[in-house]
CSV table of C-alpha atoms in Angstrom, one decimal:
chain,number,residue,atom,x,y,z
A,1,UNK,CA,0.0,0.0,0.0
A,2,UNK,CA,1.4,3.6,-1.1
A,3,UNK,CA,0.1,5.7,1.7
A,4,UNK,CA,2.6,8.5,1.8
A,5,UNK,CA,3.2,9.6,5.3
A,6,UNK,CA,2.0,13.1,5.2
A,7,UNK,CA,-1.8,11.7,3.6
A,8,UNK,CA,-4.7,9.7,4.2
A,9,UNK,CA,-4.3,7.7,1.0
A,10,UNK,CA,-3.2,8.6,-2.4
A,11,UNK,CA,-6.5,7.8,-5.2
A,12,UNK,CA,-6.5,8.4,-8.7
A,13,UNK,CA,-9.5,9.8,-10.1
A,14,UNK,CA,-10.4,9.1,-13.9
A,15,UNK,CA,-13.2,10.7,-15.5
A,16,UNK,CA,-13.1,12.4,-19.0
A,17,UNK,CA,-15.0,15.8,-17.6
A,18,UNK,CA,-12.4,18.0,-16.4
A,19,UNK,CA,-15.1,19.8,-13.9
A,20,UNK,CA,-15.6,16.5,-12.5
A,21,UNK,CA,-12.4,16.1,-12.1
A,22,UNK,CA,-12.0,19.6,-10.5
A,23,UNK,CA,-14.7,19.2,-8.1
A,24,UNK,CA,-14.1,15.3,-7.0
A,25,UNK,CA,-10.2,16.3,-6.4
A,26,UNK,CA,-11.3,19.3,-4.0
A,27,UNK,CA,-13.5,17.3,-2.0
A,28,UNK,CA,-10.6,14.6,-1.5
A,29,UNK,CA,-7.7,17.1,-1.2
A,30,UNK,CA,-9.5,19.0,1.3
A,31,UNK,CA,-9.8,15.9,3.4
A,32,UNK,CA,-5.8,15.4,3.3
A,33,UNK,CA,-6.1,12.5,0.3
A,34,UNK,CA,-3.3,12.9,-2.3
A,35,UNK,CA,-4.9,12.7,-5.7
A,36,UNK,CA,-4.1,12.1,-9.0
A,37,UNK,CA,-6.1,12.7,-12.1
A,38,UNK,CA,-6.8,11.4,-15.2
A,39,UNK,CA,-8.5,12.4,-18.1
A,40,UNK,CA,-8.9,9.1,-20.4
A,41,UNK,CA,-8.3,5.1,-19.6
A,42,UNK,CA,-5.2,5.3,-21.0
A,43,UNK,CA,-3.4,7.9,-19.5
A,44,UNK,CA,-5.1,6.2,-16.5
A,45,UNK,CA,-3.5,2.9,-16.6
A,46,UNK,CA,0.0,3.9,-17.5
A,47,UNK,CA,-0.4,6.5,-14.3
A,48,UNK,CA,-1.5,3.7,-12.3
A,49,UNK,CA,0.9,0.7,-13.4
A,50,UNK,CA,4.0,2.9,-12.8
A,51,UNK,CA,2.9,4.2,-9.4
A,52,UNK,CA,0.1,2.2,-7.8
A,53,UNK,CA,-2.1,4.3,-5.9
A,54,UNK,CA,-4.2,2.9,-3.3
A,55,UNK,CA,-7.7,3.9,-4.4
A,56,UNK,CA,-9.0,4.5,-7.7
A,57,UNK,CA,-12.3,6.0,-8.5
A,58,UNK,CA,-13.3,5.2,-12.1
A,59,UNK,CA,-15.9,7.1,-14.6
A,60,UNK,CA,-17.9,4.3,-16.6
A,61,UNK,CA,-18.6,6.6,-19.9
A,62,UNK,CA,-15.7,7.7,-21.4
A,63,UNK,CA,-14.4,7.9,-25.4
A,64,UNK,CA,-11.8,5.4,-27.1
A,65,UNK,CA,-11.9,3.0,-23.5
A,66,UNK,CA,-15.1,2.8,-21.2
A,67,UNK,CA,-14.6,2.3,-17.1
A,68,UNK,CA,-15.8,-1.1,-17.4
A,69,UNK,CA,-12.6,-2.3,-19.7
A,70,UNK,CA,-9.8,0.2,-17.8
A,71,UNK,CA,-11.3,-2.3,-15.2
A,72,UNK,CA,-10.8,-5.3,-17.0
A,73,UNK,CA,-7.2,-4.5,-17.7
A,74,UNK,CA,-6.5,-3.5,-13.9
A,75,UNK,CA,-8.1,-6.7,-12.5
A,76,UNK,CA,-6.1,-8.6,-14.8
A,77,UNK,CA,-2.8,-6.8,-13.7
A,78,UNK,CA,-1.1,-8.6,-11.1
A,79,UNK,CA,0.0,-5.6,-10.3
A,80,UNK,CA,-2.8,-3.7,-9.9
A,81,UNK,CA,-5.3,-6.5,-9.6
A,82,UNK,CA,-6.3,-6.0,-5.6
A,83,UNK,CA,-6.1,-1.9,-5.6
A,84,UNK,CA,-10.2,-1.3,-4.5
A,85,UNK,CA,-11.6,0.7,-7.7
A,86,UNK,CA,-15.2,2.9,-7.0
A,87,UNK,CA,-17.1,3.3,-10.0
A,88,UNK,CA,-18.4,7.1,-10.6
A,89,UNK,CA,-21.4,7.8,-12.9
A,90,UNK,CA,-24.2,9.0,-13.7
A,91,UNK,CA,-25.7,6.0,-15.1
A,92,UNK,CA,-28.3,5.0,-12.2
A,93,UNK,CA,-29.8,1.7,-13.7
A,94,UNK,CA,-29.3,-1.3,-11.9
A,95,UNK,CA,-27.8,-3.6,-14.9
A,96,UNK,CA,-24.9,-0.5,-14.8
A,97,UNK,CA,-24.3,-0.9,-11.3
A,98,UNK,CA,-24.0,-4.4,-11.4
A,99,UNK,CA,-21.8,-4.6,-14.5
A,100,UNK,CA,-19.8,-2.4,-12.7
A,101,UNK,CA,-19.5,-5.0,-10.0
A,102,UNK,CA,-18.7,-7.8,-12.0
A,103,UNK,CA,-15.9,-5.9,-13.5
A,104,UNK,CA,-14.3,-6.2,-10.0
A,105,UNK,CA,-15.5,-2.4,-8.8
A,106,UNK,CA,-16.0,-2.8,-4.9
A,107,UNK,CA,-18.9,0.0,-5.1
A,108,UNK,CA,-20.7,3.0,-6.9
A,109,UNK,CA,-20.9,6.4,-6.3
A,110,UNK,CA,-23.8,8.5,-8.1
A,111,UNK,CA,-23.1,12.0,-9.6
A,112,UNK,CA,-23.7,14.7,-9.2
A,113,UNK,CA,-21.8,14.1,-5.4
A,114,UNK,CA,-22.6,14.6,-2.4
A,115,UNK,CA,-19.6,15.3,-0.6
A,116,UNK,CA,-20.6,13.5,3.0
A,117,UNK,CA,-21.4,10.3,0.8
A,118,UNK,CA,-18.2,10.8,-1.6
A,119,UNK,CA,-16.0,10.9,1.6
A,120,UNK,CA,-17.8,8.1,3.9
A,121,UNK,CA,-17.6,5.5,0.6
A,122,UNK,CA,-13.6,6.6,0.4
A,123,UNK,CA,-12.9,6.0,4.5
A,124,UNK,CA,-14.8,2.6,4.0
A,125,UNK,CA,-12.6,1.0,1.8
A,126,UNK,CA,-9.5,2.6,2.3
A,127,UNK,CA,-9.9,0.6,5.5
A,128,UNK,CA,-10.9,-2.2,4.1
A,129,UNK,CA,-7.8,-2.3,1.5
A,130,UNK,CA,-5.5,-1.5,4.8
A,131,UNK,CA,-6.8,-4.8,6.4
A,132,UNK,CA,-6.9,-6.2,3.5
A,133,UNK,CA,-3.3,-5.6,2.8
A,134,UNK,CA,-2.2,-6.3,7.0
A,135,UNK,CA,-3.9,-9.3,6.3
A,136,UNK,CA,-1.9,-10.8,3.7
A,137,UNK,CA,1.1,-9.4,5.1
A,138,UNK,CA,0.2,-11.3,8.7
A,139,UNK,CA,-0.7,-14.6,6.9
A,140,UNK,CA,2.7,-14.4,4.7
A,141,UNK,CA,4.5,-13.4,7.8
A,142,UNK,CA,3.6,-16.5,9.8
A,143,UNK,CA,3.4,-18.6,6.9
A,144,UNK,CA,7.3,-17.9,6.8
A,145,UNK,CA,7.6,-18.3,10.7
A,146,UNK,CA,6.1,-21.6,10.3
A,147,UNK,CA,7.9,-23.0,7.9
A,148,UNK,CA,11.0,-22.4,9.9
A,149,UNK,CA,9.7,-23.6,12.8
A,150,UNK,CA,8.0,-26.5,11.9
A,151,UNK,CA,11.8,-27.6,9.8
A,152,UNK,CA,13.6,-26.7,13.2
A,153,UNK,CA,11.8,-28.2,15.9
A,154,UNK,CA,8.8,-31.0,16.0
A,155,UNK,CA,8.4,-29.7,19.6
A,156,UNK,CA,6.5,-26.4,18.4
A,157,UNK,CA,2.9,-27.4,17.4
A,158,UNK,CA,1.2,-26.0,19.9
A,159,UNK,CA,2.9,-22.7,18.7
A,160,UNK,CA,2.2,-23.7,15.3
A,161,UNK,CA,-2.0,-23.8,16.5
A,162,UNK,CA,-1.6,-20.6,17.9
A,163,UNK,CA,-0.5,-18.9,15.2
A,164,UNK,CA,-3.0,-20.6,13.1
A,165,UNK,CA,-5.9,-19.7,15.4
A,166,UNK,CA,-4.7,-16.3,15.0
A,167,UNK,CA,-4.3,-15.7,11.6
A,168,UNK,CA,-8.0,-17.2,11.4
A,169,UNK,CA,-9.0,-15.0,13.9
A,170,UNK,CA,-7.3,-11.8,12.1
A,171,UNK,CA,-9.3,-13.3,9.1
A,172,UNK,CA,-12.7,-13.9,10.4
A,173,UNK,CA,-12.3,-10.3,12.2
A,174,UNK,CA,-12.0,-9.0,8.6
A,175,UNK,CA,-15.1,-10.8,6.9
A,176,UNK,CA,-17.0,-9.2,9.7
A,177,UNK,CA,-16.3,-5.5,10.0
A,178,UNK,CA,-18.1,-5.5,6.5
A,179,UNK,CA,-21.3,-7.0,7.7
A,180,UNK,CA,-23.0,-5.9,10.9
A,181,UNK,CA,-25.9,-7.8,10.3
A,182,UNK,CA,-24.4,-11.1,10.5
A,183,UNK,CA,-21.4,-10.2,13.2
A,184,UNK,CA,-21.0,-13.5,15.0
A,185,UNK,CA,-22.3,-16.0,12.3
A,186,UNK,CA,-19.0,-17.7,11.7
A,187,UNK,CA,-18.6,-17.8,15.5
A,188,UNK,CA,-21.8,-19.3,15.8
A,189,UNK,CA,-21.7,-21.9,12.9
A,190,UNK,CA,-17.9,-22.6,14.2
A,191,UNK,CA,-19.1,-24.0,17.7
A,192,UNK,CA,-22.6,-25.5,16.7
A,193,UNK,CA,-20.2,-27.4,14.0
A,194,UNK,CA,-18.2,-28.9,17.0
A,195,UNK,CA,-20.5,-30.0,19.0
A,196,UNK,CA,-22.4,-31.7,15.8
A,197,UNK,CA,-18.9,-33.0,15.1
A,198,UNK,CA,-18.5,-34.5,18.7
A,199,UNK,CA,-21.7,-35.8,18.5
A,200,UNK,CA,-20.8,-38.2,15.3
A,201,UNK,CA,-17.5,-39.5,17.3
A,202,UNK,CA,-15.0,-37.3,15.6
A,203,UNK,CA,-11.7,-37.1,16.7
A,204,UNK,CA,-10.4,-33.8,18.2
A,205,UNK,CA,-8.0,-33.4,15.8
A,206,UNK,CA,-10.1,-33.6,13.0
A,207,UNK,CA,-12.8,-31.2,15.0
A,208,UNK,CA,-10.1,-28.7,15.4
A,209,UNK,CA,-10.0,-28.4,11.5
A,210,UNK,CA,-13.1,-28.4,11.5
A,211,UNK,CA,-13.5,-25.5,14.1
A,212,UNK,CA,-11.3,-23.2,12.1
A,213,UNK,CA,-12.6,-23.7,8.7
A,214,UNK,CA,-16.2,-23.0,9.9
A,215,UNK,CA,-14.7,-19.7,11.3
A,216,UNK,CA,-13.9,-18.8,7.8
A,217,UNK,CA,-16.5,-20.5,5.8
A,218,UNK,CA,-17.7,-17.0,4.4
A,219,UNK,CA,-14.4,-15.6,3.8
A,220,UNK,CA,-15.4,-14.9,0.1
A,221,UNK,CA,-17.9,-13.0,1.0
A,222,UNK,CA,-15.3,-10.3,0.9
A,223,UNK,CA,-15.6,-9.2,-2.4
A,224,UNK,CA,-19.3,-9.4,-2.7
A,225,UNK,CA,-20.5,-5.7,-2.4
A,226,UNK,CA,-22.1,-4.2,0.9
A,227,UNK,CA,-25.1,-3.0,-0.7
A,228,UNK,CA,-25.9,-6.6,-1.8
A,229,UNK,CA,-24.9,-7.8,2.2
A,230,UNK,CA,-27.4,-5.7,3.8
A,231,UNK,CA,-29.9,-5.3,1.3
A,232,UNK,CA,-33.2,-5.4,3.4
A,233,UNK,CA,-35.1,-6.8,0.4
A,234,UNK,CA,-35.2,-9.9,-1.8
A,235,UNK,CA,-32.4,-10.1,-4.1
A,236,UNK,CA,-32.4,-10.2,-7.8
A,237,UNK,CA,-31.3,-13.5,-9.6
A,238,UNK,CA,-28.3,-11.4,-11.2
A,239,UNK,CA,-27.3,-10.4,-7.5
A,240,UNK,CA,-28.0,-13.6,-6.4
A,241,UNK,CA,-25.8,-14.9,-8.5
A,242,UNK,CA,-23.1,-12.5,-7.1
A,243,UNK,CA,-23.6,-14.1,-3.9
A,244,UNK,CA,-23.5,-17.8,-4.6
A,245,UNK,CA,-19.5,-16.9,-6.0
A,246,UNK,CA,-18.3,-16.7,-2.5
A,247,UNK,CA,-17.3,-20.4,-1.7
A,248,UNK,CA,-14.9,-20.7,-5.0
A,249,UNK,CA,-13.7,-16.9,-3.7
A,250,UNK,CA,-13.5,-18.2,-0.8
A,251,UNK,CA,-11.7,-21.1,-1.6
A,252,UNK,CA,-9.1,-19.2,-4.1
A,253,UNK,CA,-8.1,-17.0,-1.2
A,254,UNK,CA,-6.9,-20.0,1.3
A,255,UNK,CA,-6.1,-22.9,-0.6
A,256,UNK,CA,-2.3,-21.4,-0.7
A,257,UNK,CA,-2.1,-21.1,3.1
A,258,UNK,CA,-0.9,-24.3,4.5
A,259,UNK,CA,-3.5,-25.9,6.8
A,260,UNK,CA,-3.0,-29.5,7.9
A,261,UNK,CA,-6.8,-30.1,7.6
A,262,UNK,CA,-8.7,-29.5,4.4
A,263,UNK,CA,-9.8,-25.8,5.4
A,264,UNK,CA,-10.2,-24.6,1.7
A,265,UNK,CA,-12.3,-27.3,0.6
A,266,UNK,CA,-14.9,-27.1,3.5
A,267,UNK,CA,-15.1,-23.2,2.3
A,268,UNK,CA,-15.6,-24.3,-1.4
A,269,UNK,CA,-17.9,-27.3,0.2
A,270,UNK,CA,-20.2,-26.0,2.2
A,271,UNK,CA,-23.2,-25.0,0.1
A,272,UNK,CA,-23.2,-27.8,-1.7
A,273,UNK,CA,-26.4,-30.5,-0.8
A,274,UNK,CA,-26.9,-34.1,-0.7
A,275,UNK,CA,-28.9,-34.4,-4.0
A,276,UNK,CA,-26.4,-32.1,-6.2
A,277,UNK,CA,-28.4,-29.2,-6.2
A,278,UNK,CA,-25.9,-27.3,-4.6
A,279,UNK,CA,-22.9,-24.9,-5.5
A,280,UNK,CA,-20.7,-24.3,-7.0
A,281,UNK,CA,-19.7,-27.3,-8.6
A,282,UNK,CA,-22.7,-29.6,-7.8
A,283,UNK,CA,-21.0,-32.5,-5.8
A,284,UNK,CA,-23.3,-35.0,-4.0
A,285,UNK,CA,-23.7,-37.4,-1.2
A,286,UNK,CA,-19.9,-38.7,-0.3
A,287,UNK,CA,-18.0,-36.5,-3.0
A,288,UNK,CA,-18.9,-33.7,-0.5
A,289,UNK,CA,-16.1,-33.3,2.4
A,290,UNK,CA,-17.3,-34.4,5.6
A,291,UNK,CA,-16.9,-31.3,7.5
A,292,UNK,CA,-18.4,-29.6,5.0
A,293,UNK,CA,-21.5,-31.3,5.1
A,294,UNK,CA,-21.8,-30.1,9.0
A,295,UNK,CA,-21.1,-27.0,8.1
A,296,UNK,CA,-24.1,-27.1,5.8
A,297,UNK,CA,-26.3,-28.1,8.7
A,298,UNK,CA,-24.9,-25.8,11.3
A,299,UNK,CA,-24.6,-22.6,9.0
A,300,UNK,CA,-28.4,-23.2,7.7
A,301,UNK,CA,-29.6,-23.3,11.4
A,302,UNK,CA,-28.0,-20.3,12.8
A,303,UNK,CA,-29.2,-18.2,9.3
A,304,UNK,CA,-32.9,-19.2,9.6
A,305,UNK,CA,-32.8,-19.0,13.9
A,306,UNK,CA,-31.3,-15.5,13.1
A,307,UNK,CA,-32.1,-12.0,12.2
A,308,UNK,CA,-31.2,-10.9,8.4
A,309,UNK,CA,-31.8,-7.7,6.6
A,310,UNK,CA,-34.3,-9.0,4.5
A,311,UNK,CA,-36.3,-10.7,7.3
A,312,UNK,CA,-36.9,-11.2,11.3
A,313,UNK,CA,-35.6,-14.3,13.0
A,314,UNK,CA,-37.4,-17.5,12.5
A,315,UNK,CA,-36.9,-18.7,15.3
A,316,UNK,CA,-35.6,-22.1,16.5
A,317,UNK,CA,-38.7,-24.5,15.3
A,318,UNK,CA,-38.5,-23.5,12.2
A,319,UNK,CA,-34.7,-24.3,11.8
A,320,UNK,CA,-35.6,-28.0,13.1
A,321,UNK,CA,-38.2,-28.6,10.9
A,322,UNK,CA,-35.9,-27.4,7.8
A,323,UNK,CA,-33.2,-30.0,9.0
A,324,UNK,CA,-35.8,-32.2,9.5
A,325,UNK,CA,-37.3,-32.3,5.7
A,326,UNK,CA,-34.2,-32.1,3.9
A,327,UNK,CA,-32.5,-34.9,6.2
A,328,UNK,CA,-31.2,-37.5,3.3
A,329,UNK,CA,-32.1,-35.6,0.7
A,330,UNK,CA,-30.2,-31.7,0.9
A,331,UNK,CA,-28.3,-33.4,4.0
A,332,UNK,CA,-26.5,-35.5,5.2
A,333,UNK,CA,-28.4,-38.0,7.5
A,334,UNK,CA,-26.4,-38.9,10.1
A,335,UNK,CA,-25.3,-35.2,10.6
A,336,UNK,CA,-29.0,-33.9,10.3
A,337,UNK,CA,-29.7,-36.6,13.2
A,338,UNK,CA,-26.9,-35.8,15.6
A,339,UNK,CA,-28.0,-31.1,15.3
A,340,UNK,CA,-31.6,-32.5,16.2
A,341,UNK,CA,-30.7,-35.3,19.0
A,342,UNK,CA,-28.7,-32.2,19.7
A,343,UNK,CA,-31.5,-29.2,20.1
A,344,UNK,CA,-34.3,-31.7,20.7
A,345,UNK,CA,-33.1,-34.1,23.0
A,346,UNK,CA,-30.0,-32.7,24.8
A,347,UNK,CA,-31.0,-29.0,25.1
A,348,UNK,CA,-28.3,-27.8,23.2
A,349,UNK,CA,-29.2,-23.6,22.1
A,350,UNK,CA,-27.7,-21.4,19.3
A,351,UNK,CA,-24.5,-19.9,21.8
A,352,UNK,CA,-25.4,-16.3,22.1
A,353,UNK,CA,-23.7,-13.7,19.8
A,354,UNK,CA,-19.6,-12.7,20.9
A,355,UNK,CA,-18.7,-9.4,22.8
């Protein structure tokens, strides 16, 4: 990340209007950003490849290259593939806004702007990218630590957990600064998934994978936009979609840390069902991980027992009943027995949310 010492972040602005550009730079000046501007994609893209700025805020109409391809080109960039880029337009319909997202844009900001909105969107993710960014740097940190521990002495496992439970932690922490409205779900999923585990005779090894991988299982919802999160109304089938691409996300972003359980796979697992009418790729009955399959049983109860934008809680019941008719057929039977012996029999209750 470029964030000279004496600024808040430095952003390239492109748009092809220089009064836009005027008035966008003002408003992010005056708050102490450093900014760059560019008049066409071009210009754009050889300003940003030879000195990556930390935000960009990208016009969707402009002549000879449109937003939506000076996108392209960045997100294909290794370079400049993970630098946060806000689309800026005029164009209000929602077919825009969500070609924008599929570009890779991590959100949209309406003209003419309002400066409150213009600044509060910037904040947002520059604080996102700067965890982002800590993130990676933590993970590759301790990845290297490990390494060199784990060659040196066989003695250090217990360190080796820690660091582990830490870097999930850090990770977790992340997903869930973007979401208020489902704060604590991976916590929640993460211990009902234990005590379903312990309740098919799992070892505790395998239960600790299993523990941290549920912590995580919505990891790739990181680069689904906010709006989408917290929308308090049913979504589209084109947003929908946009959802339903967080396990392979999710997946993509941790199958290069080295777990010794299958943590990667129970994230790309874990909405798949029974009868193949799952995703992303469709698997059924045994081809789906184990732990995966419990995290199926344990994330669907704590999403329908719980509060979401576009609905109240449902309460308890109705999460039994829904494990109850898809038992053998969405899942897995013996897991689907042990969450309601669990509930029904042994009093077991959602753990309350983390402080």
């Amino acid at each position: 990340m470029n964030n000279s010492a004496d600024t808040q972040g430095n952003i390239v602005i492109v748009d092809d209007q220089p009064n836009n550009l005027r008035v966008l730079s003002g408003i992010l000046q005056q708050a102490g950003y450093k900014v760059r501007p560019a008049l066409d994609g071009k210009f754009a893209l050889q300003s940003i490849k030879s000195s990556p700025p930390d935000l960009i805020l990208l016009d969707i109409r402009m002549p000879e290259m449109d937003g939506y391809e000076v996108c392209r080109r960045l997100k294909g960039d290794e370079q400049t593939r993970e630098i946060p880029v806000i689309f800026i337009s005029a164009l209000q319909d929602m077919e825009d806004k969500l070609s924008a997202f599929r570009v890779g844009g991590v959100d949209y900001v309406a003209k003419p702007f309002q400066v409150e909105e213009v600044l509060a969107r910037v904040r947002a993710h520059l604080n996102l990218y700067r965890l982002q960014c800590g993130l990676q740097d933590i993970i590759d940190e301790r990845t290297r630590d490990l390494r060199i521990t784990m060659e040196s002495l066989r003695e250090s496992q217990q360190k080796y957990a820690n660091v582990l439970e830490e870097t999930i932690l850090a990770i977790s922490s992340t997903i869930e600064k973007r979401d208020p409205y489902t704060a604590g779900h991976q916590w929640r999923v993460s211990l009902m998934a234990v005590e379903i585990a312990r309740e098919l005779g799992l070892s505790e090894e395998r239960i600790e994978g299993l523990r941290l991988g549920a912590m995580v299982h919505d990891i790739g919802k990181i680069y689904v936009p906010v709006d989408i999160l917290t929308r308090p109304v049913a979504l589209s089938d084109i947003e929908f979609s946009l959802i339903k691409t967080h396990p392979q996300v999710g997946n993509d972003i941790i199958k290069h840390v080295q777990f010794p359980w299958p943590v990667a796979d129970m994230i790309l697992q874990h909405h798949e069902r029974m009868d193949g009418s799952g995703y992303p790729a469709g698997l059924k009955g045994e081809d789906i991980l184990l732990e995966a399959r419990i995290i199926s049983v344990a994330d669907v109860v704590e999403a329908t027992a719980s509060h979401r934008p576009y609905r109240p809680a449902l309460g308890l019941d109705v999460a039994m009943e829904e494990i109850r008719k898809g038992s053998g057929r969405i899942y897995d039977t013996e897991v689907a027995a042990a969450c309601l012996r669990l509930f029904e029999e042994k009093g077991y209750t959602i753990p309350k949310p983390s402080n």
